[in-house]
C-alpha cells in the first residue's frame, strides 16, 4: 500500500479504512464548494487514509486533468485552510473523472470495472462509498443502476455504503418511495442520509453541553424553562440559479423539515441510553413523535407565519424582492420566511413553546438556539422598579460559534442598579483554531461507519408528516392563511412578532 504524502500530522482521530468515494453529480456546486474542499482539508489534517481514491461521476465530457483543474480553482476559493499547491497536487492525483448518463446502466458497469482496477492498484481493498449529490430527480436511477451493476453488494471482507444528499423527498409519499428504493439497494445500516447541520461543531456540542455538565440538565425542563427559540437567518436570496428549486420548495421544506427540526430534537431529547447511532437516533425520534400536530390543534395561521421578502437592501446594497428573483414565478405563493410555534406533548416539555424561524434576505447570517429561563420570583428586586430580564442561554451555531449565558448583575456604585451581563465562550478563542466544516466530519464518519450524525428512515418520515400537514393547510384548504411580506434586510414580517407578542414574548435580537 502506498504511503500518503499528505500525512503531515494526525488530528488524533483513528484513520478509517481506505475506500473509493464515487460522487454522483461531480460537476455540481456541492462537489466544488463543499465535498472536495472537505476531503482536501481532511487530507491536510492527516486524517485521510492512505490509498483513498475519489471518482467523480457526471454527464459532461471531461478528462481527469480538466476535472482536477476545475476542482483546484474551486478549492482555492472554498477551502477552510489555505489552498497550498504543494499539498493539493498529490491529493488531486487521487481524483478521477468518469463520464456517464445517470440512466445508462452501461456507464455503471464501466464504473464497476474502473473501481476494480483501482482496488487492484491499491492492493486489494475494495471499500466503496457512493455519494449521491446529483439533482434529486436522478436519485432513483442512480440507486437502481448501482444495483443493476452489482455495485451495491460489498465484496467479502469489505463494505459498500451510500450517502444521500438532501432533499430527501419533497413530501411524505416521495420520501417513503425513496426510502423503499434505498432499502431495495442498501441496508439501513449502510445508508447515510445527510443533514449537514448535524455535522456542525456547535450542533454536536449541544449533547456535550447538556449531558457532560451537571448544572444544566436539572433545569432543562418545563419547571425552569419558559420557552426556546431557534433562529436561522440568512442574507442570501436566490443566487446561483437556485430560484427554480427554491420556488418549488419554500423555507418549510428546504430548512425546517430537516435542519431546524434536527436542532430542535437535540435540544429537546431525553438522554440517550448510549452514544451509539441508534441510541442517539431513538432519543431524537421520540422528540419527533411528540410533536403536537399543528393543524388538528387549531388554527394553522395562529401557529405558523409564512412570508416573502419585497425589495429592500442588505449591507447598503439594493436587492430585488422574492417574486422578482431569477427563475421565481412572479405570482409565486412560496414562502422565503417561516416562523412556527411548536409544542412537544411529553412530560419534560409540557407547556413550553419552541419558536422556530428561518428566513432569506434577513439583515445578517446567524443561526442560534436560545433557551429562555423562567424569571426569578419578583419579590425582592422588582420593588425597586428595575427592569428584570430572564436568564438566557444562547448557543451560537454559526458564525462566531460559542455559548453565552445572560444574567443580571449589579452595576458598581453606591446605588443598587442592575443590568444584564453576559458570560461568553467563543470556540475560536478558547480552542485557537477554526472548527472543521460540517462535511469534513460527516465524510469521515461515513468512512468510519458511524451513522450517529445521519438521519434514520423513521426520523425523516415523521418530520415530513409534520411538515406535510402545514403544506396542505397552506395550499389545499379553502381559506389558506395569508402570505405576509417583509422588506429585504428587515427581521421578517410583523405577523411573526405578533405570534410571540400574543404569548407575551419577543424574538431575541441577534
Ligand atoms: C441548505 C439549504 O440545506 O442549507 C439552503 O438548501 C441554505 O437554502 C443552506 O442556504 C444553509 O446552510 P448553512 O450551512 O450555510 O447554514
Short mmCIF file of C-alpha atoms and ligand atoms in Angstrom, two decimals:
data_model
loop_
_atom_site.label_atom_id
_atom_site.label_comp_id
_atom_site.label_asym_id
_atom_site.label_seq_id
_atom_site.Cartn_x
_atom_site.Cartn_y
_atom_site.Cartn_z
CA UNK A 1 0.00 0.00 0.00
CA UNK A 2 1.34 3.42 -0.91
CA UNK A 3 2.04 5.99 1.78
CA UNK A 4 0.09 9.22 1.70
CA UNK A 5 2.46 12.19 1.25
CA UNK A 6 -0.13 14.44 2.92
CA UNK A 7 0.15 12.78 6.31
CA UNK A 8 1.56 15.82 7.96
CA UNK A 9 0.33 15.14 11.46
CA UNK A 10 -2.71 13.26 12.65
CA UNK A 11 -5.51 15.03 14.48
CA UNK A 12 -5.67 12.14 16.89
CA UNK A 13 -8.63 10.52 15.20
CA UNK A 14 -8.24 6.86 14.18
CA UNK A 15 -7.88 6.70 10.41
CA UNK A 16 -10.80 4.98 8.69
CA UNK A 17 -10.09 2.14 6.24
CA UNK A 18 -9.16 3.23 2.74
CA UNK A 19 -12.03 3.39 0.28
CA UNK A 20 -13.05 4.83 -3.04
CA UNK A 21 -15.62 7.60 -2.89
CA UNK A 22 -17.77 7.88 -6.00
CA UNK A 23 -19.53 11.24 -6.23
CA UNK A 24 -22.62 11.35 -8.46
CA UNK A 25 -23.16 14.89 -9.67
CA UNK A 26 -19.44 15.60 -9.68
CA UNK A 27 -19.65 18.71 -11.83
CA UNK A 28 -22.19 20.34 -9.48
CA UNK A 29 -21.89 23.12 -6.99
CA UNK A 30 -21.82 20.92 -3.89
CA UNK A 31 -18.85 18.89 -5.11
CA UNK A 32 -16.89 22.04 -5.89
CA UNK A 33 -17.82 24.18 -2.90
CA UNK A 34 -18.10 21.56 -0.17
CA UNK A 35 -17.20 17.94 -0.86
CA UNK A 36 -13.78 18.20 -2.47
CA UNK A 37 -12.63 21.05 -0.20
CA UNK A 38 -13.77 18.91 2.75
CA UNK A 39 -11.68 15.96 1.53
CA UNK A 40 -8.70 18.25 0.91
CA UNK A 41 -8.92 19.59 4.48
CA UNK A 42 -9.21 16.09 5.91
CA UNK A 43 -6.05 15.26 3.95
CA UNK A 44 -4.23 18.36 5.17
CA UNK A 45 -5.15 17.43 8.75
CA UNK A 46 -3.64 14.00 8.15
CA UNK A 47 -6.93 12.16 8.66
CA UNK A 48 -7.36 10.72 5.17
CA UNK A 49 -6.24 7.10 5.00
CA UNK A 50 -3.54 6.16 2.50
CA UNK A 51 -4.97 4.65 -0.66
CA UNK A 52 -8.08 6.85 -0.75
CA UNK A 53 -9.47 7.49 -4.22
CA UNK A 54 -12.24 9.76 -5.46
CA UNK A 55 -14.15 9.17 -8.69
CA UNK A 56 -16.40 11.96 -9.97
CA UNK A 57 -19.36 10.65 -11.98
CA UNK A 58 -21.23 13.08 -14.22
CA UNK A 59 -22.64 13.57 -17.70
CA UNK A 60 -20.33 16.13 -19.24
CA UNK A 61 -17.34 15.08 -21.31
CA UNK A 62 -14.12 15.88 -19.45
CA UNK A 63 -10.67 14.49 -18.80
CA UNK A 64 -9.22 13.76 -15.36
CA UNK A 65 -6.88 16.72 -15.88
CA UNK A 66 -9.66 19.21 -16.66
CA UNK A 67 -11.72 17.94 -13.74
CA UNK A 68 -8.78 18.37 -11.37
CA UNK A 69 -8.05 21.86 -12.68
CA UNK A 70 -11.67 22.92 -12.09
CA UNK A 71 -11.60 21.48 -8.60
CA UNK A 72 -8.34 23.29 -7.83
CA UNK A 73 -9.94 26.57 -8.83
CA UNK A 74 -12.90 25.88 -6.53
CA UNK A 75 -10.67 24.72 -3.68
CA UNK A 76 -8.74 27.95 -3.86
CA UNK A 77 -11.96 29.82 -3.12
CA UNK A 78 -13.70 27.48 -0.74
CA UNK A 79 -11.14 25.58 1.30
CA UNK A 80 -11.26 26.21 5.07
CA UNK A 81 -7.48 26.10 5.33
CA UNK A 82 -5.47 27.97 2.71
CA UNK A 83 -5.05 26.16 -0.60
CA UNK A 84 -1.44 25.02 -0.86
CA UNK A 85 -0.32 23.82 -4.29
CA UNK A 86 2.31 21.54 -2.85
CA UNK A 87 -0.36 19.70 -0.86
CA UNK A 88 -3.05 19.94 -3.50
CA UNK A 89 -1.01 18.29 -6.28
CA UNK A 90 -0.55 14.84 -4.71
CA UNK A 91 -4.09 14.98 -3.33
CA UNK A 92 -5.56 15.79 -6.74
CA UNK A 93 -3.78 12.82 -8.31
CA UNK A 94 -6.11 10.58 -6.33
CA UNK A 95 -9.16 12.09 -8.09
CA UNK A 96 -10.58 10.71 -11.35
CA UNK A 97 -13.46 11.51 -13.65
CA UNK A 98 -15.96 9.02 -15.03
CA UNK A 99 -18.39 10.18 -17.72
CA UNK A 100 -21.83 8.62 -17.98
CA UNK A 101 -25.51 9.43 -18.15
CA UNK A 102 -27.22 8.70 -14.83
CA UNK A 103 -29.79 6.49 -16.62
CA UNK A 104 -27.30 4.43 -18.59
CA UNK A 105 -26.57 1.13 -16.87
CA UNK A 106 -23.56 0.56 -19.14
CA UNK A 107 -21.91 3.58 -17.54
CA UNK A 108 -22.22 1.87 -14.15
CA UNK A 109 -20.81 -1.39 -15.48
CA UNK A 110 -17.83 0.57 -16.79
CA UNK A 111 -17.60 2.23 -13.38
CA UNK A 112 -17.52 -1.20 -11.73
CA UNK A 113 -14.56 -2.21 -13.91
CA UNK A 114 -12.80 1.02 -13.12
CA UNK A 115 -13.32 0.56 -9.40
CA UNK A 116 -11.95 -2.98 -9.65
CA UNK A 117 -8.80 -1.60 -11.30
CA UNK A 118 -8.45 0.97 -8.53
CA UNK A 119 -8.85 -1.75 -5.90
CA UNK A 120 -6.20 -3.89 -7.57
CA UNK A 121 -3.76 -0.98 -7.70
CA UNK A 122 -4.48 -0.23 -4.05
CA UNK A 123 -3.63 -3.77 -3.07
CA UNK A 124 -6.99 -5.44 -2.97
CA UNK A 125 -9.09 -3.40 -0.54
CA UNK A 126 -12.47 -2.78 -2.09
CA UNK A 127 -14.42 -0.47 0.21
CA UNK A 128 -16.77 1.89 -1.60
CA UNK A 129 -18.69 4.95 -0.56
CA UNK A 130 -21.26 6.18 -3.09
CA UNK A 131 -22.20 9.81 -2.59
CA UNK A 132 -25.41 10.80 -4.37
CA UNK A 133 -25.16 14.56 -4.84
CA UNK A 134 -26.92 14.87 -8.21
CA UNK A 135 -30.18 16.70 -8.86
CA UNK A 136 -32.87 14.81 -6.88
CA UNK A 137 -34.74 13.61 -9.99
CA UNK A 138 -31.85 11.18 -10.63
CA UNK A 139 -31.70 9.61 -7.15
CA UNK A 140 -33.90 6.64 -8.16
CA UNK A 141 -31.98 5.98 -11.40
CA UNK A 142 -28.64 6.07 -9.64
CA UNK A 143 -29.72 3.67 -6.91
CA UNK A 144 -31.34 1.29 -9.38
CA UNK A 145 -28.34 1.28 -11.69
CA UNK A 146 -25.92 0.74 -8.83
CA UNK A 147 -27.91 -2.37 -8.06
CA UNK A 148 -28.11 -3.46 -11.70
CA UNK A 149 -24.32 -3.21 -11.96
CA UNK A 150 -23.89 -5.13 -8.69
CA UNK A 151 -22.16 -2.17 -7.07
CA UNK A 152 -24.45 -2.19 -4.03
CA UNK A 153 -23.01 -5.52 -2.91
CA UNK A 154 -19.81 -5.32 -0.91
CA UNK A 155 -17.06 -7.76 -1.69
CA UNK A 156 -16.26 -10.21 1.02
CA UNK A 157 -14.49 -8.50 3.91
CA UNK A 158 -15.27 -5.04 2.51
CA UNK A 159 -18.13 -2.57 2.71
CA UNK A 160 -20.34 -0.59 0.31
CA UNK A 161 -22.21 2.41 1.70
CA UNK A 162 -24.34 5.18 0.27
CA UNK A 163 -24.64 8.82 1.32
CA UNK A 164 -27.76 10.56 0.09
CA UNK A 165 -27.90 14.34 -0.12
CA UNK A 166 -30.93 16.41 0.60
CA UNK A 167 -33.66 16.96 -0.38
CA UNK A 168 -34.73 13.51 0.80
CA UNK A 169 -38.12 13.65 -0.94
CA UNK A 170 -40.43 16.60 -1.26
CA UNK A 171 -43.20 15.25 0.97
CA UNK A 172 -44.02 12.11 2.93
CA UNK A 173 -45.10 9.92 -0.04
CA UNK A 174 -41.98 10.79 -2.08
CA UNK A 175 -39.69 10.27 0.94
CA UNK A 176 -41.31 6.87 1.57
CA UNK A 177 -40.86 5.95 -2.06
CA UNK A 178 -37.19 6.96 -1.98
CA UNK A 179 -36.73 5.01 1.25
CA UNK A 180 -38.16 1.93 -0.46
CA UNK A 181 -35.76 2.31 -3.40
CA UNK A 182 -32.88 2.75 -0.96
CA UNK A 183 -33.99 -0.29 1.01
CA UNK A 184 -34.01 -2.40 -2.14
CA UNK A 185 -30.39 -1.39 -2.75
CA UNK A 186 -28.54 -0.88 0.55
CA UNK A 187 -29.28 -1.97 4.11
CA UNK A 188 -30.34 0.76 6.57
CA UNK A 189 -27.01 0.26 8.31
CA UNK A 190 -25.16 1.20 5.11
CA UNK A 191 -27.41 4.19 4.34
CA UNK A 192 -26.30 7.67 5.38
CA UNK A 193 -28.94 10.40 4.88
CA UNK A 194 -27.05 13.62 5.22
CA UNK A 195 -28.19 16.66 7.15
CA UNK A 196 -25.17 18.92 7.20
CA UNK A 197 -26.43 20.82 10.27
CA UNK A 198 -25.72 17.72 12.34
CA UNK A 199 -22.07 17.92 11.29
CA UNK A 200 -21.69 21.49 12.55
CA UNK A 201 -19.40 21.60 15.56
CA UNK A 202 -21.84 23.54 17.72
CA UNK A 203 -24.73 21.22 16.92
CA UNK A 204 -22.58 18.33 18.12
CA UNK A 205 -21.68 20.30 21.21
CA UNK A 206 -25.35 20.52 22.20
CA UNK A 207 -25.26 16.99 23.55
CA UNK A 208 -21.97 17.59 25.35
CA UNK A 209 -23.26 20.80 26.91
CA UNK A 210 -26.40 19.07 28.13
CA UNK A 211 -25.06 15.73 29.25
CA UNK A 212 -21.43 16.33 30.22
CA UNK A 213 -22.20 19.25 32.54
CA UNK A 214 -24.09 18.67 35.73
CA UNK A 215 -25.57 22.16 36.06
CA UNK A 216 -27.86 22.36 33.04
CA UNK A 217 -29.81 19.12 32.94
CA UNK A 218 -31.63 19.60 36.29
CA UNK A 219 -33.01 22.88 34.88
CA UNK A 220 -33.73 21.54 31.40
CA UNK A 221 -37.50 21.14 31.67
CA UNK A 222 -40.79 22.99 31.96
CA UNK A 223 -40.29 23.88 35.61
CA UNK A 224 -37.36 26.18 34.82
CA UNK A 225 -37.53 26.91 31.10
CA UNK A 226 -40.10 29.37 29.85
CA UNK A 227 -39.55 28.86 26.12
CA UNK A 228 -36.92 28.09 23.48
CA UNK A 229 -36.16 29.99 20.27
CA UNK A 230 -34.36 28.61 17.23
CA UNK A 231 -33.42 31.11 14.54
CA UNK A 232 -31.73 30.60 11.23
CA UNK A 233 -31.24 33.93 9.50
CA UNK A 234 -29.67 34.21 6.06
CA UNK A 235 -28.74 37.25 3.99
CA UNK A 236 -28.75 35.24 0.76
CA UNK A 237 -31.63 35.36 -1.67
CA UNK A 238 -31.88 33.21 -4.79
CA UNK A 239 -28.29 33.45 -6.01
CA UNK A 240 -26.63 30.88 -8.26
CA UNK A 241 -29.77 29.92 -10.18
CA UNK A 242 -31.48 28.46 -7.09
CA UNK A 243 -34.76 30.26 -7.79
CA UNK A 244 -36.43 27.36 -9.61
CA UNK A 245 -35.56 24.78 -6.96
CA UNK A 246 -36.46 27.09 -4.11
CA UNK A 247 -39.73 28.27 -5.59
CA UNK A 248 -40.89 24.66 -5.79
CA UNK A 249 -39.71 24.02 -2.24
CA UNK A 250 -40.00 27.01 0.12
CA UNK A 251 -38.49 27.63 3.53
CA UNK A 252 -40.52 25.00 5.37
CA UNK A 253 -39.38 22.11 3.19
CA UNK A 254 -35.90 23.48 2.49
CA UNK A 255 -34.82 24.12 6.07
CA UNK A 256 -37.45 23.30 8.69
CA UNK A 257 -38.20 19.68 7.76
CA UNK A 258 -34.53 18.84 8.14
CA UNK A 259 -32.04 21.26 9.72
CA UNK A 260 -34.27 23.10 12.18
CA UNK A 261 -36.23 20.08 13.38
CA UNK A 262 -32.92 18.27 13.83
CA UNK A 263 -31.63 21.10 16.02
CA UNK A 264 -34.88 21.07 17.96
CA UNK A 265 -34.55 17.34 18.58
CA UNK A 266 -31.04 17.79 20.00
CA UNK A 267 -32.26 20.48 22.41
CA UNK A 268 -35.34 18.56 23.48
CA UNK A 269 -34.34 14.90 23.53
CA UNK A 270 -34.03 12.75 26.63
CA UNK A 271 -30.53 11.48 27.49
CA UNK A 272 -29.89 8.64 25.03
CA UNK A 273 -29.24 5.20 26.53
CA UNK A 274 -25.77 5.28 24.97
CA UNK A 275 -23.87 7.15 22.28
CA UNK A 276 -24.41 4.53 19.58
CA UNK A 277 -26.04 5.68 16.35
CA UNK A 278 -29.31 4.02 17.29
CA UNK A 279 -29.16 5.15 20.91
CA UNK A 280 -29.00 8.79 19.82
CA UNK A 281 -31.44 8.41 16.96
CA UNK A 282 -34.02 6.63 19.14
CA UNK A 283 -33.91 9.60 21.52
CA UNK A 284 -34.39 12.04 18.62
CA UNK A 285 -37.25 10.03 17.14
CA UNK A 286 -39.05 10.22 20.48
CA UNK A 287 -38.96 14.01 20.18
CA UNK A 288 -40.40 13.85 16.67
CA UNK A 289 -43.12 11.51 17.91
CA UNK A 290 -44.16 14.06 20.49
CA UNK A 291 -44.56 16.96 18.02
CA UNK A 292 -48.09 18.25 18.51
CA UNK A 293 -49.85 18.33 15.12
CA UNK A 294 -50.42 21.98 14.29
CA UNK A 295 -53.46 21.67 12.12
CA UNK A 296 -55.54 19.41 14.32
CA UNK A 297 -54.76 21.54 17.35
CA UNK A 298 -56.49 24.60 15.97
CA UNK A 299 -55.92 27.32 13.54
CA UNK A 300 -52.76 26.93 11.47
CA UNK A 301 -52.44 30.67 10.86
CA UNK A 302 -52.21 31.15 14.63
CA UNK A 303 -49.20 28.82 14.85
CA UNK A 304 -47.32 29.29 11.59
CA UNK A 305 -46.46 32.50 9.76
CA UNK A 306 -45.19 32.41 6.19
CA UNK A 307 -43.85 35.35 4.24
CA UNK A 308 -41.97 36.59 1.19
CA UNK A 309 -39.48 39.44 1.05
CA UNK A 310 -40.16 42.50 -1.03
CA UNK A 311 -37.39 44.68 -2.40
CA UNK A 312 -35.08 46.26 0.13
CA UNK A 313 -31.40 46.47 0.92
CA UNK A 314 -28.73 44.28 2.53
CA UNK A 315 -25.48 45.85 3.72
CA UNK A 316 -26.45 49.05 1.95
CA UNK A 317 -26.93 47.27 -1.40
CA UNK A 318 -30.37 47.32 -3.04
CA UNK A 319 -31.80 43.82 -3.59
CA UNK A 320 -34.83 42.57 -5.50
CA UNK A 321 -37.98 41.19 -3.95
CA UNK A 322 -38.59 37.43 -3.93
CA UNK A 323 -41.03 37.49 -6.85
CA UNK A 324 -38.56 39.45 -8.96
CA UNK A 325 -35.75 36.93 -8.41
CA UNK A 326 -34.32 34.95 -11.31
CA UNK A 327 -36.37 31.79 -12.06
CA UNK A 328 -39.06 32.60 -9.50
CA UNK A 329 -42.70 32.76 -10.58
CA UNK A 330 -43.76 36.44 -10.48
CA UNK A 331 -47.00 35.33 -8.81
CA UNK A 332 -45.33 32.82 -6.53
CA UNK A 333 -47.05 31.82 -3.29
CA UNK A 334 -43.87 30.17 -1.95
CA UNK A 335 -42.56 31.28 1.44
CA UNK A 336 -38.98 32.52 1.86
CA UNK A 337 -39.59 33.01 5.58
CA UNK A 338 -41.43 30.87 8.08
CA UNK A 339 -41.99 31.13 11.82
CA UNK A 340 -43.66 28.43 13.90
CA UNK A 341 -44.83 27.87 17.43
CA UNK A 342 -44.21 24.21 18.17
CA UNK A 343 -45.31 22.23 21.20
CA UNK A 344 -43.97 18.88 22.31
CA UNK A 345 -46.53 16.71 24.03
CA UNK A 346 -44.27 14.96 26.50
CA UNK A 347 -43.50 15.00 30.20
CA UNK A 348 -40.47 17.27 30.05
CA UNK A 349 -41.79 19.95 27.73
CA UNK A 350 -45.49 20.21 28.53
CA UNK A 351 -46.43 23.90 28.16
CA UNK A 352 -43.05 25.10 26.83
CA UNK A 353 -43.31 26.58 23.33
CA UNK A 354 -40.46 26.20 20.85
CA UNK A 355 -40.46 29.18 18.49
CA UNK A 356 -38.65 28.35 15.28
CA UNK A 357 -37.97 30.81 12.44
CA UNK A 358 -35.93 30.89 9.29
CA UNK A 359 -35.75 33.49 6.57
CA UNK A 360 -33.88 34.53 3.46
CA UNK A 361 -32.71 38.13 3.00
CA UNK A 362 -32.63 38.96 6.68
CA UNK A 363 -30.07 41.54 7.90
CA UNK A 364 -27.35 39.05 8.89
CA UNK A 365 -26.34 35.42 8.64
CA UNK A 366 -26.75 33.80 12.03
CA UNK A 367 -28.07 30.54 13.41
CA UNK A 368 -28.65 30.22 17.11
CA UNK A 369 -30.67 28.47 19.75
CA UNK A 370 -31.69 30.39 22.85
CA UNK A 371 -33.11 28.84 25.98
CA UNK A 372 -35.11 31.38 27.99
CA UNK A 373 -35.43 30.53 31.67
CA UNK A 374 -38.32 31.47 33.88
CA UNK A 375 -37.72 34.72 35.76
CA UNK A 376 -36.68 34.78 39.41
CA UNK A 377 -39.55 35.42 41.84
CA UNK A 378 -40.39 39.07 41.73
CA UNK A 379 -40.46 39.75 45.46
CA UNK A 380 -37.16 41.49 46.12
CA UNK A 381 -35.61 43.50 43.35
CA UNK A 382 -38.79 44.24 41.46
CA UNK A 383 -39.78 46.61 44.28
CA UNK A 384 -37.05 48.92 43.02
CA UNK A 385 -38.71 49.29 39.63
CA UNK A 386 -35.75 47.84 37.80
CA UNK A 387 -36.43 46.12 34.54
CA UNK A 388 -35.85 42.44 35.27
CA UNK A 389 -34.87 40.17 32.44
CA UNK A 390 -34.75 36.42 32.37
CA UNK A 391 -31.60 34.31 32.16
CA UNK A 392 -30.93 33.23 28.61
CA UNK A 393 -28.53 30.53 27.47
CA UNK A 394 -27.56 31.10 23.85
CA UNK A 395 -25.89 28.50 21.67
CA UNK A 396 -24.49 30.17 18.57
CA UNK A 397 -24.38 27.57 15.82
CA UNK A 398 -22.80 29.97 13.33
CA UNK A 399 -20.94 32.24 12.76
CA UNK A 400 -18.80 33.09 15.81
CA UNK A 401 -19.60 29.67 17.27
CA UNK A 402 -19.97 29.72 21.02
CA UNK A 403 -22.19 29.76 24.05
CA UNK A 404 -23.25 32.64 26.26
CA UNK A 405 -25.27 32.96 29.41
CA UNK A 406 -27.09 36.16 30.21
CA UNK A 407 -27.61 37.06 33.83
CA UNK A 408 -28.45 40.08 35.90
CA UNK A 409 -25.68 41.85 37.73
CA UNK A 410 -25.31 44.86 39.96
CA UNK A 411 -23.76 47.92 38.34
CA UNK A 412 -20.81 49.04 40.51
CA UNK A 413 -21.64 52.09 42.60
CA UNK A 414 -23.40 53.25 45.73
CA UNK A 415 -26.88 52.83 44.26
CA UNK A 416 -28.41 49.44 43.68
CA UNK A 417 -28.74 49.42 39.94
CA UNK A 418 -28.79 46.29 37.82
CA UNK A 419 -28.09 45.33 34.26
CA UNK A 420 -27.92 42.14 32.21
CA UNK A 421 -24.35 40.91 31.56
CA UNK A 422 -23.02 38.01 29.52
CA UNK A 423 -20.70 35.12 30.28
CA UNK A 424 -19.36 34.29 26.88
CA UNK A 425 -17.42 31.40 25.38
CA UNK A 426 -16.08 31.59 21.81
CA UNK A 427 -14.77 28.49 20.08
CA UNK A 428 -12.21 30.45 18.12
CA UNK A 429 -10.52 31.98 21.16
CA UNK A 430 -10.89 29.03 23.52
CA UNK A 431 -9.54 26.43 21.14
CA UNK A 432 -7.41 28.69 18.96
CA UNK A 433 -8.30 27.02 15.68
CA UNK A 434 -11.08 27.01 13.15
CA UNK A 435 -13.73 24.32 13.52
CA UNK A 436 -13.82 21.70 10.79
CA UNK A 437 -16.56 22.17 8.22
CA UNK A 438 -19.65 20.01 8.69
CA UNK A 439 -18.88 17.99 5.56
CA UNK A 440 -15.41 17.08 6.85
CA UNK A 441 -16.85 15.46 9.94
CA UNK A 442 -19.69 13.76 8.09
CA UNK A 443 -17.48 12.30 5.35
CA UNK A 444 -15.07 10.94 7.94
CA UNK A 445 -17.94 9.43 9.95
CA UNK A 446 -19.40 7.72 6.88
CA UNK A 447 -15.96 6.31 6.02
CA UNK A 448 -15.65 5.08 9.60
CA UNK A 449 -19.16 3.53 9.55
CA UNK A 450 -20.62 5.81 12.22
CA UNK A 451 -24.18 6.89 11.36
CA UNK A 452 -24.90 8.85 14.56
CA UNK A 453 -24.93 12.21 12.77
CA UNK A 454 -27.08 10.98 9.87
CA UNK A 455 -30.86 10.82 9.77
CA UNK A 456 -32.56 7.45 10.09
CA UNK A 457 -35.53 6.48 7.95
CA UNK A 458 -38.14 6.99 10.68
CA UNK A 459 -36.83 10.47 11.62
CA UNK A 460 -37.12 11.66 8.05
CA UNK A 461 -40.62 10.28 7.62
CA UNK A 462 -42.03 11.71 10.85
CA UNK A 463 -40.56 15.12 10.06
CA UNK A 464 -42.22 15.01 6.63
CA UNK A 465 -45.58 14.06 8.13
CA UNK A 466 -45.38 17.14 10.38
CA UNK A 467 -44.45 19.45 7.52
CA UNK A 468 -46.93 17.96 5.03
CA UNK A 469 -49.84 18.90 7.25
CA UNK A 470 -48.79 22.53 7.18
CA UNK A 471 -48.21 22.49 3.42
CA UNK A 472 -51.68 21.01 2.96
CA UNK A 473 -53.28 23.74 5.06
CA UNK A 474 -51.43 26.38 3.03
CA UNK A 475 -52.09 25.05 -0.41
CA UNK A 476 -55.21 22.92 -0.28
CA UNK A 477 -57.54 24.44 2.30
CA UNK A 478 -60.41 26.64 1.05
CA UNK A 479 -59.25 29.56 3.19
CA UNK A 480 -55.47 29.36 3.43
CA UNK A 481 -53.76 31.65 5.93
CA UNK A 482 -52.36 34.77 4.26
CA UNK A 483 -48.85 35.10 2.91
CA UNK A 484 -47.18 38.03 4.72
CA UNK A 485 -44.39 40.23 3.36
CA UNK A 486 -41.30 41.93 4.78
CA UNK A 487 -38.76 44.24 3.18
CA UNK A 488 -35.47 42.50 2.35
CA UNK A 489 -32.95 43.45 5.03
CA UNK A 490 -35.53 43.57 7.84
CA UNK A 491 -36.10 40.97 10.57
CA UNK A 492 -39.17 39.44 8.97
CA UNK A 493 -42.90 40.21 8.94
CA UNK A 494 -44.71 41.95 11.78
CA UNK A 495 -47.03 38.90 11.88
CA UNK A 496 -44.10 36.86 13.27
CA UNK A 497 -43.62 39.42 16.04
CA UNK A 498 -47.34 39.22 16.77
CA UNK A 499 -47.07 35.42 17.06
CA UNK A 500 -44.83 35.86 20.11
CA UNK A 501 -46.44 39.05 21.37
CA UNK A 502 -49.70 37.10 21.72
CA UNK A 503 -47.85 34.91 24.25
CA UNK A 504 -46.27 37.94 25.99
CA UNK A 505 -42.84 37.23 24.48
CA UNK A 506 -40.48 38.75 21.92
CA UNK A 507 -37.95 37.36 19.46
CA UNK A 508 -34.38 37.68 20.59
CA UNK A 509 -32.47 40.43 18.79
CA UNK A 510 -29.50 38.82 17.07
C1 LIG B 1 -29.30 24.22 2.63
C2 LIG B 1 -30.48 24.95 2.07
O1 LIG B 1 -29.67 22.92 3.03
O2 LIG B 1 -28.78 24.91 3.75
C3 LIG B 1 -30.12 26.38 1.72
O3 LIG B 1 -30.95 24.28 0.91
C4 LIG B 1 -29.46 27.07 2.89
O4 LIG B 1 -31.27 27.11 1.29
C5 LIG B 1 -28.33 26.23 3.45
O5 LIG B 1 -28.98 28.33 2.46
C6 LIG B 1 -27.80 26.83 4.73
O6 LIG B 1 -26.65 26.14 5.13
P1 LIG B 1 -25.54 26.88 6.02
O7 LIG B 1 -24.60 25.79 6.39
O8 LIG B 1 -24.94 27.93 5.15
O9 LIG B 1 -26.27 27.47 7.17
#
